[in-house]
């Protein structure tokens, strides 16, 4: 579905200043990881890179200016035609991210699935790789999220194969196509494209990639009638491990500073959060909480902390009675106010900013304002 996350655009002079790097920032070489999420957005410390599904423009939301800017500094450009540096044909089907002061994006609308590099202002575009050269696959597409790590970018690839003869399933359903998935990688220096995980059938057509951490890709796939299985795939050894069987735990997020992933197990009364070490497969019960009679608890990650709200059965979290957080690194639980819960970084946390979602839409607030409880300084980035 096309979503328009943000609406405003600045004049070219401001765009050139912001995207050209006139604000002091750390050296680009210090960046070793960044993720473009499945909503085509990438949160960085200075702002958010994203693709506007309505205008099909690559844009940047500047936290300090509280404005959205097309990634284009062409003189007199009106940002409303294919001549604009920020324009990406059928952008709502594509993905774009910034890494080490360069922009990278792919075009799912092109059968050869080109992967491009350009400057942060959208100029100097060049073809880095073709993911489906000479149309090797009938239908190939990149599926977000997309992970920039070290010298590479890693992503999921979906394959749609049209069958020469229809297949009749056990339930009588006739199938004339087959869905498969792979993992791919492009080296950002030389453009070399490599398949990291060979074709695998998508059971029930369902799979989601969670994260990439220390050479492991965490993902979930259909596990029959019992629910979903949680897996870890080793990119170097090309080995797949089952982390949690179907019906056990489901993924919440990653504590990247600890190199561990968080999974939750719950039965409606007892809630248990486990830390998984993808390197060793070791699982550790880190936090547990029991719901009182007639109450439910909703959990989510906020940065590298687990936050929760307690509410009555049959009612929503907007009517929650209590809020709290658990710090995995400090092994401490604390109460939260309603505002601390709603403005917590449930989308992303950077050195200086928190990005989350409230009833008003996508919001951001500086870490300083959050700690000082200056809630009036929160910015509504876009509604949904």
Coordinates of C-alpha atoms in Angstrom, one line a residue:
X1 CA 0.0 0.0 0.0
X2 CA 1.2 3.4 -0.9
X3 CA 1.8 5.6 2.1
X4 CA 2.8 9.2 2.3
X5 CA 4.8 9.6 5.4
X6 CA 5.7 13.2 5.0
X7 CA 4.4 16.1 2.9
X8 CA 6.6 19.2 3.0
X9 CA 9.5 20.3 0.8
X10 CA 12.2 23.0 1.2
X11 CA 13.7 25.3 -1.4
X12 CA 16.7 24.1 -3.4
X13 CA 19.2 26.3 -1.4
X14 CA 18.2 24.7 1.9
X15 CA 18.2 21.2 0.4
X16 CA 21.7 21.7 -1.0
X17 CA 23.0 23.0 2.4
X18 CA 21.5 20.1 4.4
X19 CA 22.3 17.3 2.0
X20 CA 25.6 18.7 1.1
X21 CA 26.9 18.2 4.6
X22 CA 27.1 21.8 5.8
X23 CA 26.2 20.5 9.3
X24 CA 29.1 19.0 11.2
X25 CA 28.8 15.2 11.4
X26 CA 31.0 12.2 12.2
X27 CA 33.3 10.8 9.5
X28 CA 31.4 8.6 7.1
X29 CA 34.0 5.8 7.5
X30 CA 32.8 5.3 11.1
X31 CA 29.5 3.9 9.9
X32 CA 29.4 0.1 9.9
X33 CA 25.7 -0.7 10.0
X34 CA 22.4 0.8 8.9
X35 CA 19.0 -0.6 8.1
X36 CA 16.2 0.4 5.7
X37 CA 13.0 -0.9 7.3
X38 CA 10.0 -2.5 5.5
X39 CA 8.3 0.9 5.4
X40 CA 11.0 2.2 3.0
X41 CA 12.4 4.4 5.8
X42 CA 15.9 4.6 7.2
X43 CA 16.5 6.5 10.4
X44 CA 19.9 8.2 10.8
X45 CA 21.1 10.6 13.6
X46 CA 20.5 13.7 11.4
X47 CA 17.1 12.6 10.0
X48 CA 15.2 10.1 8.0
X49 CA 15.7 9.0 4.4
X50 CA 12.6 7.6 2.7
X51 CA 10.7 7.2 -0.5
X52 CA 7.4 9.1 -0.8
X53 CA 5.0 6.7 -2.3
X54 CA 2.7 9.4 -3.7
X55 CA 5.3 11.7 -5.4
X56 CA 7.8 8.8 -6.1
X57 CA 10.6 11.1 -4.8
X58 CA 13.5 10.1 -2.6
X59 CA 13.3 12.4 0.4
X60 CA 15.0 13.3 3.6
X61 CA 13.3 14.5 6.8
X62 CA 15.6 16.8 8.8
X63 CA 15.1 16.5 12.5
X64 CA 16.5 20.0 13.2
X65 CA 14.6 21.8 10.5
X66 CA 11.4 19.8 11.0
X67 CA 11.1 19.7 7.3
X68 CA 11.0 17.2 4.5
X69 CA 13.4 17.7 1.5
X70 CA 13.7 16.0 -1.9
X71 CA 17.3 14.7 -2.3
X72 CA 17.9 17.0 -5.2
X73 CA 19.8 20.2 -5.6
X74 CA 19.3 20.9 -9.3
X75 CA 18.9 24.7 -9.8
X76 CA 15.3 25.7 -10.4
X77 CA 14.1 22.1 -10.1
X78 CA 10.4 22.0 -9.1
X79 CA 10.6 18.4 -8.0
X80 CA 7.6 17.3 -10.0
X81 CA 9.0 15.6 -13.0
X82 CA 11.2 12.8 -14.1
X83 CA 14.1 15.3 -14.6
X84 CA 14.3 15.7 -10.8
X85 CA 17.4 14.0 -9.2
X86 CA 15.1 12.7 -6.5
X87 CA 12.6 11.0 -8.9
X88 CA 12.5 7.2 -8.8
X89 CA 10.1 5.5 -11.3
X90 CA 7.5 3.5 -9.4
X91 CA 9.3 4.4 -6.2
X92 CA 6.6 2.9 -4.0
X93 CA 7.9 -0.5 -5.3
X94 CA 11.6 0.3 -4.6
X95 CA 13.9 0.9 -1.7
X96 CA 16.6 3.5 -0.9
X97 CA 19.2 4.0 1.8
X98 CA 22.1 6.2 2.7
X99 CA 25.4 4.7 3.8
X100 CA 28.8 6.3 4.2
X101 CA 27.6 9.5 2.4
X102 CA 26.3 7.8 -0.7
X103 CA 22.7 6.9 -1.6
X104 CA 21.8 3.4 -2.9
X105 CA 18.6 2.2 -4.4
X106 CA 17.1 -0.5 -6.5
X107 CA 14.3 -0.5 -9.1
X108 CA 11.9 -3.4 -8.8
X109 CA 10.0 -2.2 -11.9
X110 CA 13.0 -3.0 -14.2
X111 CA 13.1 -6.8 -15.1
X112 CA 16.9 -6.8 -14.7
X113 CA 16.5 -5.3 -11.2
X114 CA 19.3 -2.7 -11.3
X115 CA 21.0 -1.5 -8.1
X116 CA 22.3 2.1 -8.2
X117 CA 24.6 4.4 -6.4
X118 CA 24.4 8.2 -6.4
X119 CA 25.5 11.2 -4.3
X120 CA 23.4 12.4 -1.4
X121 CA 21.8 15.1 -3.5
X122 CA 20.6 12.5 -6.1
X123 CA 23.3 13.4 -8.7
X124 CA 26.0 11.3 -10.2
X125 CA 23.8 8.1 -10.5
X126 CA 25.6 5.0 -11.7
X127 CA 24.7 1.4 -12.1
X128 CA 26.4 -0.7 -9.4
X129 CA 25.0 -4.1 -10.2
X130 CA 22.2 -6.0 -12.0
X131 CA 20.5 -8.5 -9.7
X132 CA 18.6 -10.2 -12.5
X133 CA 20.9 -9.9 -15.5
X134 CA 19.4 -11.0 -18.9
X135 CA 16.2 -11.8 -16.9
X136 CA 17.6 -15.0 -15.4
X137 CA 14.5 -15.3 -13.3
X138 CA 11.0 -14.8 -14.6
X139 CA 10.1 -12.4 -11.8
X140 CA 12.6 -11.3 -9.2
X141 CA 12.2 -8.6 -6.6
X142 CA 14.0 -7.2 -3.5
X143 CA 11.9 -7.3 -0.3
X144 CA 12.8 -4.9 2.5
X145 CA 14.3 -4.7 5.1
X146 CA 17.8 -4.0 3.6
X147 CA 20.9 -4.1 5.7
X148 CA 24.1 -2.1 5.1
X149 CA 26.9 -3.8 7.0
X150 CA 30.7 -3.4 6.5
X151 CA 31.4 -3.0 2.8
X152 CA 28.1 -4.7 1.7
X153 CA 24.4 -4.4 1.5
X154 CA 22.3 -7.5 2.2
X155 CA 18.7 -8.1 1.3
X156 CA 16.0 -10.7 0.6
X157 CA 15.0 -11.6 -2.9
X158 CA 11.7 -13.1 -3.9
X159 CA 11.2 -15.3 -7.0
X160 CA 7.9 -15.9 -8.7
X161 CA 8.1 -19.0 -11.0
X162 CA 5.2 -19.7 -13.4
X163 CA 4.7 -23.4 -13.6
X164 CA 4.6 -25.1 -17.0
X165 CA 1.9 -27.4 -15.7
X166 CA -0.6 -26.6 -12.9
X167 CA -0.2 -28.5 -9.6
X168 CA -3.3 -29.7 -7.7
X169 CA -2.8 -29.4 -3.9
X170 CA -4.2 -31.9 -1.3
X171 CA -7.1 -29.5 -0.6
X172 CA -8.0 -29.3 -4.2
X173 CA -6.4 -25.9 -4.8
X174 CA -4.8 -25.6 -8.3
X175 CA -1.4 -23.8 -8.3
X176 CA 0.0 -22.3 -11.5
X177 CA 3.0 -20.5 -9.8
X178 CA 5.6 -21.1 -7.2
X179 CA 7.0 -18.6 -4.7
X180 CA 10.7 -18.9 -3.5
X181 CA 13.1 -16.7 -1.6
X182 CA 16.9 -16.1 -1.4
X183 CA 19.3 -13.8 0.4
X184 CA 21.6 -11.7 -1.8
X185 CA 24.5 -9.3 -1.3
X186 CA 26.1 -6.5 -3.2
X187 CA 29.6 -5.2 -2.5
X188 CA 29.3 -1.4 -2.4
X189 CA 32.9 -0.9 -3.6
X190 CA 33.1 -3.1 -6.7
X191 CA 29.4 -3.9 -7.3
X192 CA 29.9 -7.7 -7.1
X193 CA 26.5 -9.4 -6.6
X194 CA 26.4 -12.7 -4.7
X195 CA 23.7 -15.2 -3.6
X196 CA 24.1 -15.9 0.1
X197 CA 21.2 -18.3 0.5
X198 CA 20.0 -20.4 -2.4
X199 CA 16.4 -20.7 -3.5
X200 CA 13.9 -22.0 -0.9
X201 CA 10.2 -22.5 -1.3
X202 CA 8.0 -20.0 0.6
X203 CA 5.7 -22.3 2.6
X204 CA 2.2 -20.8 2.7
X205 CA 3.8 -17.8 0.9
X206 CA 4.8 -16.3 4.3
X207 CA 8.2 -15.2 5.6
X208 CA 9.7 -12.1 7.3
X209 CA 13.3 -11.0 7.8
X210 CA 13.9 -9.4 11.1
X211 CA 17.5 -8.3 11.4
X212 CA 21.1 -8.9 10.4
X213 CA 23.6 -9.1 13.3
X214 CA 27.2 -10.3 13.4
X215 CA 26.9 -12.2 10.2
X216 CA 23.6 -13.8 11.0
X217 CA 20.2 -13.1 9.4
X218 CA 17.3 -13.6 11.8
X219 CA 14.0 -14.4 10.1
X220 CA 10.6 -16.1 10.7
X221 CA 8.7 -18.4 8.4
X222 CA 5.4 -20.4 8.5
X223 CA 5.6 -23.5 10.6
X224 CA 2.3 -25.1 9.8
X225 CA -0.8 -24.9 12.0
X226 CA 1.3 -24.2 15.1
X227 CA 2.4 -20.8 14.0
X228 CA 5.8 -19.5 12.9
X229 CA 9.3 -20.8 13.3
X230 CA 12.2 -18.4 14.3
X231 CA 15.4 -19.0 12.4
X232 CA 19.0 -17.8 12.2
X233 CA 21.0 -18.1 9.0
X234 CA 24.8 -17.9 9.0
X235 CA 25.9 -15.9 6.0
X236 CA 29.5 -17.2 6.0
X237 CA 28.9 -20.9 6.7
X238 CA 25.6 -20.9 4.7
X239 CA 24.0 -22.7 7.5
X240 CA 20.4 -22.4 8.8
X241 CA 19.5 -23.0 12.5
X242 CA 16.1 -23.3 14.1
X243 CA 16.0 -20.9 17.1
X244 CA 12.5 -21.5 18.2
X245 CA 10.0 -24.0 17.0
X246 CA 6.5 -23.0 15.8
X247 CA 4.3 -21.8 18.6
X248 CA 7.1 -21.1 21.1
X249 CA 8.5 -17.6 20.9
X250 CA 8.2 -14.6 18.5
X251 CA 10.8 -12.0 17.7
X252 CA 10.6 -8.5 19.3
X253 CA 13.9 -6.8 18.5
X254 CA 17.6 -6.8 18.9
X255 CA 19.9 -5.5 21.6
X256 CA 22.8 -4.8 19.2
X257 CA 25.2 -3.6 21.9
X258 CA 25.0 -7.1 23.5
X259 CA 24.8 -8.9 20.1
X260 CA 21.6 -10.6 21.1
X261 CA 18.0 -10.8 19.9
X262 CA 14.9 -10.6 22.0
X263 CA 12.0 -13.1 21.8
X264 CA 8.8 -13.2 23.8
X265 CA 6.8 -16.2 25.0
X266 CA 3.3 -15.6 26.4
X267 CA 0.1 -17.5 27.3
X268 CA -2.1 -14.5 28.1
X269 CA -1.1 -14.6 31.8
X270 CA 2.6 -15.3 32.0
X271 CA 5.0 -13.3 29.8
X272 CA 8.7 -14.3 29.3
X273 CA 11.4 -12.4 27.4
X274 CA 14.4 -14.4 26.2
X275 CA 17.7 -13.3 24.9
X276 CA 19.2 -15.3 22.1
X277 CA 22.9 -15.3 21.2
X278 CA 22.8 -16.0 17.4
X279 CA 26.5 -17.0 17.5
X280 CA 26.1 -19.8 20.1
X281 CA 22.3 -20.5 20.0
X282 CA 22.3 -20.0 23.8
X283 CA 19.0 -18.8 25.2
X284 CA 18.6 -16.9 28.4
X285 CA 15.4 -16.0 30.3
X286 CA 15.9 -12.3 30.9
X287 CA 12.6 -10.9 32.1
X288 CA 9.2 -12.2 33.1
X289 CA 6.0 -10.6 34.2
X290 CA 2.6 -12.0 35.2
X291 CA -0.7 -10.3 34.3
X292 CA -3.2 -10.0 37.1
X293 CA -6.7 -11.4 36.7
X294 CA -8.6 -9.6 34.0
X295 CA -5.6 -7.8 32.7
X296 CA -3.3 -8.1 29.6
X297 CA 0.2 -6.9 28.9
X298 CA 1.5 -5.6 25.5
X299 CA 5.2 -5.6 24.9
X300 CA 7.5 -4.0 22.3
X301 CA 11.1 -2.9 21.9
X302 CA 12.1 0.8 22.3
X303 CA 15.7 1.1 21.2
X304 CA 17.4 -1.6 23.2
X305 CA 14.9 -1.6 26.0
X306 CA 11.7 -3.6 26.4
X307 CA 8.7 -1.5 27.2
X308 CA 5.2 -2.6 28.1
X309 CA 1.7 -1.4 29.1
X310 CA -0.9 -3.1 31.2
X311 CA -4.6 -2.9 30.3
X312 CA -7.9 -4.5 31.0
X313 CA -9.0 -7.5 28.8
X314 CA -11.1 -6.4 25.9
X315 CA -9.7 -2.9 25.9
X316 CA -6.9 -1.4 23.9
X317 CA -3.5 -0.2 25.0
X318 CA -4.7 3.4 24.6
X319 CA -6.6 2.8 27.9
X320 CA -3.6 1.3 29.7
X321 CA -3.5 1.4 33.5
X322 CA 0.3 1.2 33.9
X323 CA 3.5 1.4 31.9
X324 CA 7.0 0.1 32.4
X325 CA 10.4 -0.7 30.9
X326 CA 13.1 -3.3 31.3
X327 CA 16.8 -2.4 30.6
X328 CA 18.5 -5.6 29.4
X329 CA 22.0 -4.2 29.8
X330 CA 21.4 -3.0 33.4
X331 CA 19.0 -5.8 34.2
X332 CA 16.7 -3.2 35.8
X333 CA 12.9 -2.6 35.6
X334 CA 11.4 0.8 35.9
X335 CA 7.9 2.4 35.8
X336 CA 7.1 4.8 32.9
X337 CA 4.7 7.7 32.7
X338 CA 2.2 7.6 29.9
X339 CA 4.2 10.2 27.9
X340 CA 7.5 8.3 28.4
X341 CA 5.8 5.2 27.0
X342 CA 4.1 7.0 24.0
X343 CA 7.3 8.9 23.0
X344 CA 9.7 6.0 23.5
X345 CA 11.8 5.1 20.4
X346 CA 9.7 2.2 19.1
X347 CA 10.8 2.8 15.5
X348 CA 14.4 3.8 16.0
X349 CA 16.8 5.3 18.5
X350 CA 19.9 7.3 17.5
X351 CA 22.5 9.1 19.5
X352 CA 20.4 12.3 19.7
X353 CA 16.9 11.4 18.6
X354 CA 14.0 9.0 19.3
X355 CA 11.5 8.0 16.6
X356 CA 8.3 6.3 17.4
X357 CA 4.6 6.2 16.7
X358 CA 1.6 7.6 18.6
X359 CA -2.1 8.1 17.8
X360 CA -1.0 11.3 16.0
X361 CA 1.3 9.4 13.6
X362 CA 5.1 9.0 13.3
X363 CA 6.8 11.3 15.8
X364 CA 10.3 12.3 16.8
X365 CA 11.7 13.9 19.8
X366 CA 15.3 14.8 20.8
X367 CA 16.9 12.6 23.5
X368 CA 17.4 15.8 25.5
X369 CA 13.8 16.8 25.4
X370 CA 12.7 13.2 26.2
X371 CA 14.9 13.1 29.3
X372 CA 13.7 16.6 30.4
X373 CA 10.0 15.6 29.6
X374 CA 9.6 18.5 27.2
X375 CA 6.7 16.7 25.4
X376 CA 5.6 19.9 23.6
X377 CA 8.8 19.7 21.5
X378 CA 7.9 16.4 19.9
X379 CA 7.5 16.7 16.1
X380 CA 4.7 14.9 14.2
X381 CA 6.5 13.7 11.1
X382 CA 3.5 12.3 9.3
X383 CA 0.1 10.7 9.9
X384 CA -1.3 7.4 8.8

